mmCIF file of C-alpha atoms and ligand atoms in Angstrom:
data_model
loop_
_atom_site.group_PDB
_atom_site.id
_atom_site.type_symbol
_atom_site.label_atom_id
_atom_site.label_comp_id
_atom_site.label_asym_id
_atom_site.label_seq_id
_atom_site.Cartn_x
_atom_site.Cartn_y
_atom_site.Cartn_z
ATOM 1 C CA MET A 725 22.129 -2.858 -0.971
ATOM 2 C CA THR A 726 24.585 -0.992 1.286
ATOM 3 C CA ASN A 727 28.238 -1.667 0.553
ATOM 4 C CA GLU A 728 29.262 -0.828 4.117
ATOM 5 C CA ALA A 729 27.485 -3.904 5.444
ATOM 6 C CA ASN A 730 29.976 -5.796 7.581
ATOM 7 C CA LYS A 731 28.028 -8.344 9.576
ATOM 8 C CA ALA A 732 26.668 -11.831 8.948
ATOM 9 C CA GLY A 733 22.921 -11.676 8.468
ATOM 10 C CA ALA A 734 21.118 -9.739 5.748
ATOM 11 C CA LEU A 735 17.634 -8.693 4.792
ATOM 12 C CA VAL A 736 16.014 -8.668 1.383
ATOM 13 C CA ILE A 737 12.429 -7.431 1.202
ATOM 14 C CA VAL A 738 10.292 -8.571 -1.732
ATOM 15 C CA GLY A 739 6.707 -8.057 -2.887
ATOM 16 C CA THR A 740 4.502 -10.948 -3.925
ATOM 17 C CA GLY A 741 2.127 -8.822 -6.012
ATOM 18 C CA ILE A 742 -1.603 -8.641 -5.481
ATOM 19 C CA ARG A 743 -2.083 -12.087 -7.010
ATOM 20 C CA THR A 744 0.989 -14.221 -6.614
ATOM 21 C CA VAL A 745 0.222 -16.280 -9.693
ATOM 22 C CA GLY A 746 1.413 -13.994 -12.451
ATOM 23 C CA GLN A 747 2.654 -11.075 -10.360
ATOM 24 C CA LEU A 748 5.492 -12.557 -8.309
ATOM 25 C CA THR A 749 8.631 -11.495 -10.153
ATOM 26 C CA MET A 750 11.409 -13.939 -11.077
ATOM 27 C CA GLU A 751 13.816 -11.801 -9.047
ATOM 28 C CA ALA A 752 11.641 -11.969 -5.934
ATOM 29 C CA LEU A 753 11.207 -15.732 -6.342
ATOM 30 C CA ALA A 754 14.975 -16.192 -6.721
ATOM 31 C CA TRP A 755 15.624 -14.375 -3.426
ATOM 32 C CA MET A 756 12.866 -16.297 -1.668
ATOM 33 C CA GLN A 757 14.614 -19.508 -2.741
ATOM 34 C CA ARG A 758 18.074 -18.225 -1.824
ATOM 35 C CA ALA A 759 17.115 -16.929 1.651
ATOM 36 C CA ASP A 760 17.597 -19.006 4.791
ATOM 37 C CA GLU A 761 14.185 -17.966 6.128
ATOM 38 C CA ILE A 762 11.084 -16.212 4.789
ATOM 39 C CA ILE A 763 9.126 -13.930 7.101
ATOM 40 C CA HIS A 764 5.881 -12.941 5.449
ATOM 41 C CA LEU A 765 2.706 -10.900 5.485
ATOM 42 C CA VAL A 766 0.784 -11.940 2.406
ATOM 43 C CA ALA A 767 -2.868 -11.647 1.500
ATOM 44 C CA ASP A 768 -3.605 -14.682 -0.643
ATOM 45 C CA PRO A 769 -3.516 -18.405 0.142
ATOM 46 C CA VAL A 770 -1.501 -19.099 -3.014
ATOM 47 C CA ALA A 771 1.376 -17.004 -1.662
ATOM 48 C CA GLU A 772 1.147 -18.767 1.702
ATOM 49 C CA ALA A 773 1.249 -22.208 0.041
ATOM 50 C CA LEU A 774 4.129 -21.191 -2.210
ATOM 51 C CA ILE A 775 6.176 -19.902 0.740
ATOM 52 C CA ALA A 776 5.409 -22.984 2.845
ATOM 53 C CA GLY A 777 6.610 -25.167 -0.052
ATOM 54 C CA LEU A 778 9.781 -23.124 -0.590
ATOM 55 C CA LYS A 779 10.980 -23.085 3.032
ATOM 56 C CA PRO A 780 9.252 -25.808 5.048
ATOM 57 C CA GLY A 781 9.818 -25.143 8.744
ATOM 58 C CA LYS A 782 11.716 -21.962 7.940
ATOM 59 C CA GLU A 783 8.891 -19.599 7.193
ATOM 60 C CA PHE A 784 7.045 -17.436 9.672
ATOM 61 C CA THR A 785 3.919 -15.370 9.237
ATOM 62 C CA LEU A 786 3.638 -11.936 10.817
ATOM 63 C CA GLN A 787 -0.172 -12.211 11.030
ATOM 64 C CA GLY A 788 0.037 -13.223 14.694
ATOM 65 C CA PHE A 789 1.282 -9.777 15.660
ATOM 66 C CA TYR A 790 -2.164 -8.352 14.922
ATOM 67 C CA SER A 791 -4.801 -8.745 17.579
ATOM 68 C CA GLU A 792 -8.234 -7.372 18.285
ATOM 69 C CA GLY A 793 -8.171 -3.728 19.384
ATOM 70 C CA LYS A 794 -4.351 -3.496 19.299
ATOM 71 C CA PRO A 795 -2.897 -0.350 17.697
ATOM 72 C CA ARG A 796 -1.501 -1.259 14.289
ATOM 73 C CA ALA A 797 1.635 0.804 15.042
ATOM 74 C CA GLU A 798 2.366 -1.505 17.970
ATOM 75 C CA SER A 799 1.961 -4.588 15.768
ATOM 76 C CA TYR A 800 4.236 -3.055 13.137
ATOM 77 C CA ASN A 801 7.004 -2.404 15.669
ATOM 78 C CA GLU A 802 6.789 -5.979 16.920
ATOM 79 C CA MET A 803 6.993 -7.240 13.321
ATOM 80 C CA ILE A 804 10.083 -5.100 12.694
ATOM 81 C CA GLU A 805 11.747 -6.318 15.884
ATOM 82 C CA PHE A 806 11.021 -9.938 14.958
ATOM 83 C CA ILE A 807 12.545 -9.478 11.485
ATOM 84 C CA LEU A 808 15.578 -7.752 13.006
ATOM 85 C CA SER A 809 16.029 -10.502 15.602
ATOM 86 C CA ARG A 810 16.481 -13.065 12.815
ATOM 87 C CA VAL A 811 18.903 -10.813 10.896
ATOM 88 C CA ARG A 812 20.931 -10.325 14.083
ATOM 89 C CA ALA A 813 21.050 -14.130 14.438
ATOM 90 C CA GLY A 814 23.145 -14.180 11.239
ATOM 91 C CA VAL A 815 20.349 -15.328 8.954
ATOM 92 C CA LEU A 816 19.706 -14.242 5.356
ATOM 93 C CA VAL A 817 16.092 -13.204 5.824
ATOM 94 C CA CYS A 818 13.629 -12.650 3.004
ATOM 95 C CA GLY A 819 10.729 -10.467 4.113
ATOM 96 C CA ALA A 820 7.808 -11.096 1.749
ATOM 97 C CA PHE A 821 4.902 -8.637 1.726
ATOM 98 C CA TYR A 822 1.916 -8.546 -0.594
ATOM 99 C CA GLY A 823 1.757 -5.988 -3.375
ATOM 100 C CA HIS A 824 4.765 -3.695 -3.610
ATOM 101 C CA PRO A 825 6.544 -3.986 -0.248
ATOM 102 C CA GLY A 826 7.375 -0.288 -0.200
ATOM 103 C CA VAL A 827 3.914 1.083 -1.027
ATOM 104 C CA PHE A 828 1.783 2.047 1.988
ATOM 105 C CA ALA A 829 3.807 -0.373 4.081
ATOM 106 C CA TYR A 830 5.772 0.780 7.133
ATOM 107 C CA PRO A 831 7.449 -2.404 8.442
ATOM 108 C CA PRO A 832 9.421 -3.164 5.238
ATOM 109 C CA HIS A 833 10.951 0.330 4.996
ATOM 110 C CA GLU A 834 11.631 0.587 8.710
ATOM 111 C CA SER A 835 13.169 -2.923 8.918
ATOM 112 C CA ILE A 836 15.610 -1.967 6.170
ATOM 113 C CA ARG A 837 16.431 1.346 7.815
ATOM 114 C CA ARG A 838 17.152 -0.269 11.190
ATOM 115 C CA ALA A 839 19.094 -3.210 9.676
ATOM 116 C CA ARG A 840 21.350 -0.821 7.758
ATOM 117 C CA ALA A 841 21.829 1.350 10.849
ATOM 118 C CA GLU A 842 23.101 -1.759 12.645
ATOM 119 C CA GLY A 843 25.549 -2.582 9.835
ATOM 120 C CA TYR A 844 23.627 -5.307 7.967
ATOM 121 C CA ALA A 845 23.065 -5.463 4.215
ATOM 122 C CA ALA A 846 19.419 -4.724 3.549
ATOM 123 C CA TRP A 847 17.542 -3.854 0.387
ATOM 124 C CA MET A 848 14.104 -3.920 -1.262
ATOM 125 C CA LEU A 849 12.845 -5.243 -4.577
ATOM 126 C CA PRO A 850 9.762 -3.686 -6.183
ATOM 127 C CA GLY A 851 6.516 -5.557 -6.634
ATOM 128 C CA ILE A 852 3.166 -5.016 -8.324
ATOM 129 C CA SER A 853 0.953 -2.830 -6.156
ATOM 130 C CA VAL A 854 -2.784 -2.188 -6.002
ATOM 131 C CA GLU A 855 -2.164 1.042 -7.886
ATOM 132 C CA ASP A 856 -0.555 -0.861 -10.772
ATOM 133 C CA CYS A 857 -3.581 -3.172 -10.928
ATOM 134 C CA LEU A 858 -5.954 -0.190 -10.714
ATOM 135 C CA PHE A 859 -4.384 1.587 -13.695
ATOM 136 C CA ALA A 860 -4.766 -1.614 -15.725
ATOM 137 C CA ASP A 861 -8.280 -2.562 -14.589
ATOM 138 C CA LEU A 862 -9.809 0.922 -14.758
ATOM 139 C CA GLY A 863 -7.965 1.806 -17.966
ATOM 140 C CA VAL A 864 -6.577 5.055 -16.571
ATOM 141 C CA ASP A 865 -3.137 6.593 -16.929
ATOM 142 C CA PRO A 866 -1.545 8.824 -14.268
ATOM 143 C CA ILE A 867 -0.107 11.017 -17.013
ATOM 144 C CA GLY A 868 -2.297 14.001 -16.092
ATOM 145 C CA GLY A 869 -1.246 13.727 -12.451
ATOM 146 C CA CYS A 870 -2.328 11.386 -9.709
ATOM 147 C CA GLN A 871 -2.509 12.149 -6.004
ATOM 148 C CA SER A 872 -2.373 9.198 -3.678
ATOM 149 C CA TYR A 873 -3.134 9.375 0.044
ATOM 150 C CA GLU A 874 -3.918 7.112 2.917
ATOM 151 C CA ALA A 875 -7.604 7.958 3.540
ATOM 152 C CA THR A 876 -7.298 8.819 7.243
ATOM 153 C CA ASP A 877 -4.197 10.912 6.570
ATOM 154 C CA PHE A 878 -6.119 12.776 3.874
ATOM 155 C CA LEU A 879 -9.038 13.290 6.259
ATOM 156 C CA ILE A 880 -7.110 14.655 9.224
ATOM 157 C CA ASN A 881 -4.520 16.759 7.379
ATOM 158 C CA ARG A 882 -4.851 19.805 5.153
ATOM 159 C CA ARG A 883 -3.508 18.165 2.020
ATOM 160 C CA ILE A 884 -3.506 20.340 -1.069
ATOM 161 C CA LEU A 885 -5.935 18.675 -3.424
ATOM 162 C CA ASP A 886 -5.861 19.321 -7.156
ATOM 163 C CA PRO A 887 -9.189 18.125 -8.610
ATOM 164 C CA SER A 888 -7.725 18.352 -12.124
ATOM 165 C CA SER A 889 -5.598 15.329 -11.149
ATOM 166 C CA GLN A 890 -6.760 11.853 -10.300
ATOM 167 C CA LEU A 891 -7.098 10.972 -6.626
ATOM 168 C CA ILE A 892 -6.525 7.570 -5.034
ATOM 169 C CA LEU A 893 -7.490 7.045 -1.379
ATOM 170 C CA TRP A 894 -6.045 3.914 0.227
ATOM 171 C CA GLN A 895 -7.363 2.180 3.348
ATOM 172 C CA ILE A 896 -10.796 3.736 2.903
ATOM 173 C CA GLY A 897 -12.288 0.647 4.591
ATOM 174 C CA VAL A 898 -10.437 1.364 7.849
ATOM 175 C CA LEU A 899 -11.032 5.125 7.802
ATOM 176 C CA GLY A 900 -10.456 6.745 11.169
ATOM 177 C CA HIS A 901 -9.043 3.641 12.856
ATOM 178 C CA TRP A 902 -5.497 3.044 14.073
ATOM 179 C CA THR A 903 -6.330 -0.280 15.712
ATOM 180 C CA TYR A 904 -6.854 -3.722 14.191
ATOM 181 C CA ARG A 905 -10.426 -5.147 14.138
ATOM 182 C CA ARG A 906 -10.959 -8.654 12.877
ATOM 183 C CA SER A 907 -14.729 -8.163 12.692
ATOM 184 C CA GLY A 908 -14.606 -5.029 10.518
ATOM 185 C CA TYR A 909 -14.627 -1.305 11.132
ATOM 186 C CA ASP A 910 -17.378 1.184 11.822
ATOM 187 C CA LEU A 911 -16.961 3.962 9.309
ATOM 188 C CA ARG A 912 -18.585 6.813 11.177
ATOM 189 C CA SER A 913 -15.919 9.209 9.818
ATOM 190 C CA LEU A 914 -17.025 8.586 6.246
ATOM 191 C CA PRO A 915 -19.557 11.480 6.169
ATOM 192 C CA ILE A 916 -16.774 13.859 7.283
ATOM 193 C CA LEU A 917 -14.579 12.638 4.444
ATOM 194 C CA LEU A 918 -17.495 13.024 2.052
ATOM 195 C CA HIS A 919 -18.046 16.576 3.257
ATOM 196 C CA LYS A 920 -14.378 17.356 2.614
ATOM 197 C CA LEU A 921 -14.472 15.858 -0.892
ATOM 198 C CA LEU A 922 -17.651 17.791 -1.730
ATOM 199 C CA GLU A 923 -15.662 21.004 -1.283
ATOM 200 C CA HIS A 924 -13.811 20.029 -4.474
ATOM 201 C CA TYR A 925 -16.102 17.733 -6.454
ATOM 202 C CA PRO A 926 -19.782 17.894 -7.425
ATOM 203 C CA PRO A 927 -22.047 15.364 -5.659
ATOM 204 C CA THR A 928 -22.768 13.703 -9.012
ATOM 205 C CA HIS A 929 -19.079 13.123 -9.760
ATOM 206 C CA GLU A 930 -18.636 9.448 -10.653
ATOM 207 C CA ILE A 931 -16.104 7.696 -8.422
ATOM 208 C CA VAL A 932 -14.985 4.074 -8.163
ATOM 209 C CA VAL A 933 -14.689 1.667 -5.256
ATOM 210 C CA TYR A 934 -12.062 -0.729 -6.536
ATOM 211 C CA GLU A 935 -10.945 -4.180 -5.468
ATOM 212 C CA ALA A 936 -8.268 -6.040 -7.420
ATOM 213 C CA PRO A 937 -8.694 -9.802 -7.748
ATOM 214 C CA ILE A 938 -6.241 -11.924 -5.771
ATOM 215 C CA PHE A 939 -6.712 -14.966 -8.038
ATOM 216 C CA PRO A 940 -5.896 -15.101 -11.762
ATOM 217 C CA GLY A 941 -8.884 -15.278 -14.091
ATOM 218 C CA CYS A 942 -11.160 -13.440 -11.626
ATOM 219 C CA ALA A 943 -12.653 -10.080 -12.522
ATOM 220 C CA PRO A 944 -11.876 -6.971 -10.474
ATOM 221 C CA ALA A 945 -14.709 -5.534 -8.367
ATOM 222 C CA ILE A 946 -15.396 -2.104 -9.860
ATOM 223 C CA THR A 947 -18.317 -0.236 -8.269
ATOM 224 C CA ARG A 948 -19.127 3.091 -9.916
ATOM 225 C CA ILE A 949 -21.170 5.477 -7.791
ATOM 226 C CA ALA A 950 -21.918 9.154 -7.526
ATOM 227 C CA LEU A 951 -19.688 10.763 -4.886
ATOM 228 C CA ALA A 952 -22.770 11.639 -2.801
ATOM 229 C CA GLN A 953 -23.444 7.897 -2.364
ATOM 230 C CA LEU A 954 -20.045 7.213 -0.797
ATOM 231 C CA ALA A 955 -21.357 6.556 2.695
ATOM 232 C CA SER A 956 -23.902 4.030 1.431
ATOM 233 C CA VAL A 957 -21.693 1.414 -0.289
ATOM 234 C CA PRO A 958 -20.012 -1.520 1.442
ATOM 235 C CA LEU A 959 -16.272 -1.018 1.958
ATOM 236 C CA SER A 960 -13.739 -3.576 3.100
ATOM 237 C CA GLY A 961 -10.086 -3.640 4.110
ATOM 238 C CA ALA A 962 -9.310 -4.406 0.463
ATOM 239 C CA SER A 963 -11.227 -1.414 -0.966
ATOM 240 C CA THR A 964 -9.447 1.463 -2.651
ATOM 241 C CA LEU A 965 -11.231 4.642 -3.721
ATOM 242 C CA TYR A 966 -10.530 6.221 -7.103
ATOM 243 C CA LEU A 967 -11.724 9.701 -8.135
ATOM 244 C CA PRO A 968 -11.152 10.793 -11.734
ATOM 245 C CA PRO A 969 -10.375 14.461 -12.414
ATOM 246 C CA ALA A 970 -13.330 16.807 -12.005
ATOM 247 C CA ARG A 971 -12.042 19.507 -14.334
ATOM 248 C CA ALA A 972 -9.291 20.320 -16.825
ATOM 249 C CA ALA A 973 -5.940 21.623 -15.588
ATOM 250 C CA ASN A 974 -5.536 25.421 -15.415
ATOM 251 C CA PRO A 975 -2.935 26.585 -17.966
ATOM 252 C CA ASP A 976 -0.099 28.676 -16.533
ATOM 253 C CA TYR A 977 -0.212 31.774 -18.768
ATOM 254 C CA ARG A 978 3.001 33.149 -17.239
ATOM 255 C CA VAL A 979 4.924 30.255 -18.744
ATOM 256 C CA LEU A 980 2.876 29.214 -21.763
ATOM 257 C CA PRO A 981 4.166 31.884 -24.217
ATOM 258 C CA TYR A 982 7.763 30.752 -23.671
ATOM 259 C CA VAL A 983 7.168 27.029 -24.245
ATOM 260 C CA PRO A 984 7.717 25.926 -27.862
ATOM 261 C CA THR A 985 4.475 24.512 -29.196
ATOM 262 C CA ASN A 986 6.289 21.712 -31.011
ATOM 263 C CA CYS A 987 7.848 20.232 -27.827
HETATM 264 C C1 SAM B 2108 -1.394 -1.305 3.833
HETATM 265 S S1 SAM B 2108 -1.931 -1.013 2.181
HETATM 266 C C2 SAM B 2108 -0.931 -2.171 1.340
HETATM 267 C C3 SAM B 2108 -0.717 -1.845 -0.124
HETATM 268 C C4 SAM B 2108 0.228 -2.804 -0.813
HETATM 269 N N1 SAM B 2108 1.541 -2.734 -0.214
HETATM 270 C C5 SAM B 2108 0.369 -2.521 -2.309
HETATM 271 O O1 SAM B 2108 1.493 -2.507 -2.800
HETATM 272 O O2 SAM B 2108 -0.639 -2.364 -2.993
HETATM 273 C C6 SAM B 2108 -3.527 -1.741 2.264
HETATM 274 C C7 SAM B 2108 -4.495 -1.048 1.342
HETATM 275 O O3 SAM B 2108 -4.238 -1.457 0.020
HETATM 276 C C8 SAM B 2108 -5.439 -1.507 -0.690
HETATM 277 N N2 SAM B 2108 -5.684 -2.909 -1.099
HETATM 278 C C9 SAM B 2108 -5.211 -4.040 -0.564
HETATM 279 N N3 SAM B 2108 -5.640 -5.110 -1.268
HETATM 280 C C10 SAM B 2108 -6.404 -4.623 -2.261
HETATM 281 C C11 SAM B 2108 -7.131 -5.188 -3.342
HETATM 282 N N4 SAM B 2108 -7.162 -6.510 -3.530
HETATM 283 N N5 SAM B 2108 -7.799 -4.370 -4.173
HETATM 284 C C12 SAM B 2108 -7.799 -3.018 -3.998
HETATM 285 N N6 SAM B 2108 -7.147 -2.428 -3.011
HETATM 286 C C13 SAM B 2108 -6.453 -3.216 -2.152
HETATM 287 C C14 SAM B 2108 -6.541 -1.032 0.232
HETATM 288 O O4 SAM B 2108 -6.685 0.378 0.061
HETATM 289 C C15 SAM B 2108 -5.960 -1.397 1.556
HETATM 290 O O5 SAM B 2108 -6.536 -0.687 2.601
#
């Protein structure tokens, strides 16, 4: 929270987790109750029902800012402006976003930045993200290093990939698209991504298409395939790609002799 805030109106951004039942934190719930209004973009009907029950008539979904063929960046800017318009009206706004609100999520960060620039108190609380669920469901630990990229960003930029680390590619199901499509996305860029990955991994390397459950008691969808099969499995907007390391890390022999072995 900024201490310089000097205007009526404030913004607290919270995450509702991937499944609200069990993953909504007590702190987030407390701010949702305390806020005058909740403006939300959540992915499960439990979160929607909870929010509707907490603030009847004072909750607004941001879903309507998406529309067929519209650039997502345009929708995001409209969402941010809507959130800001309520803060400027002197309201304590709680922005509720699924997962962690600061992980692969532009409107929460940018709303806070603009609110602070205009002199309003604005801050974010952490939530449970897809990545947190993935580490639990796949039984993997990022201790040996974990690279995490938005799939299209990874495709179009020369990112420095270390195949001795784990790799997580987000938004694989919307690869190559900057616009919103209700009916799904054609993934014609997938073979190009595959080609790029094959420069670093063998075609037989086992990878995972992962989908975390949004309801408690449901199993995660974990599809293990050889990398070469990537273009032949169904992917959705809720798919995340996980690649385990393909080789051991290279020791740095310039440093190794000077590091105590008992540390
Ligand atoms: C815009 S990001 C939002 C991430 C979210 N803020 C978080 O904290 O996890 C959307 C991407 O998250 C991943 N995602 C969303 N829901 C998921 C789920 N149920 N299981 C696995 N990945 C999911 C997908 O990669 C999807 O394209």
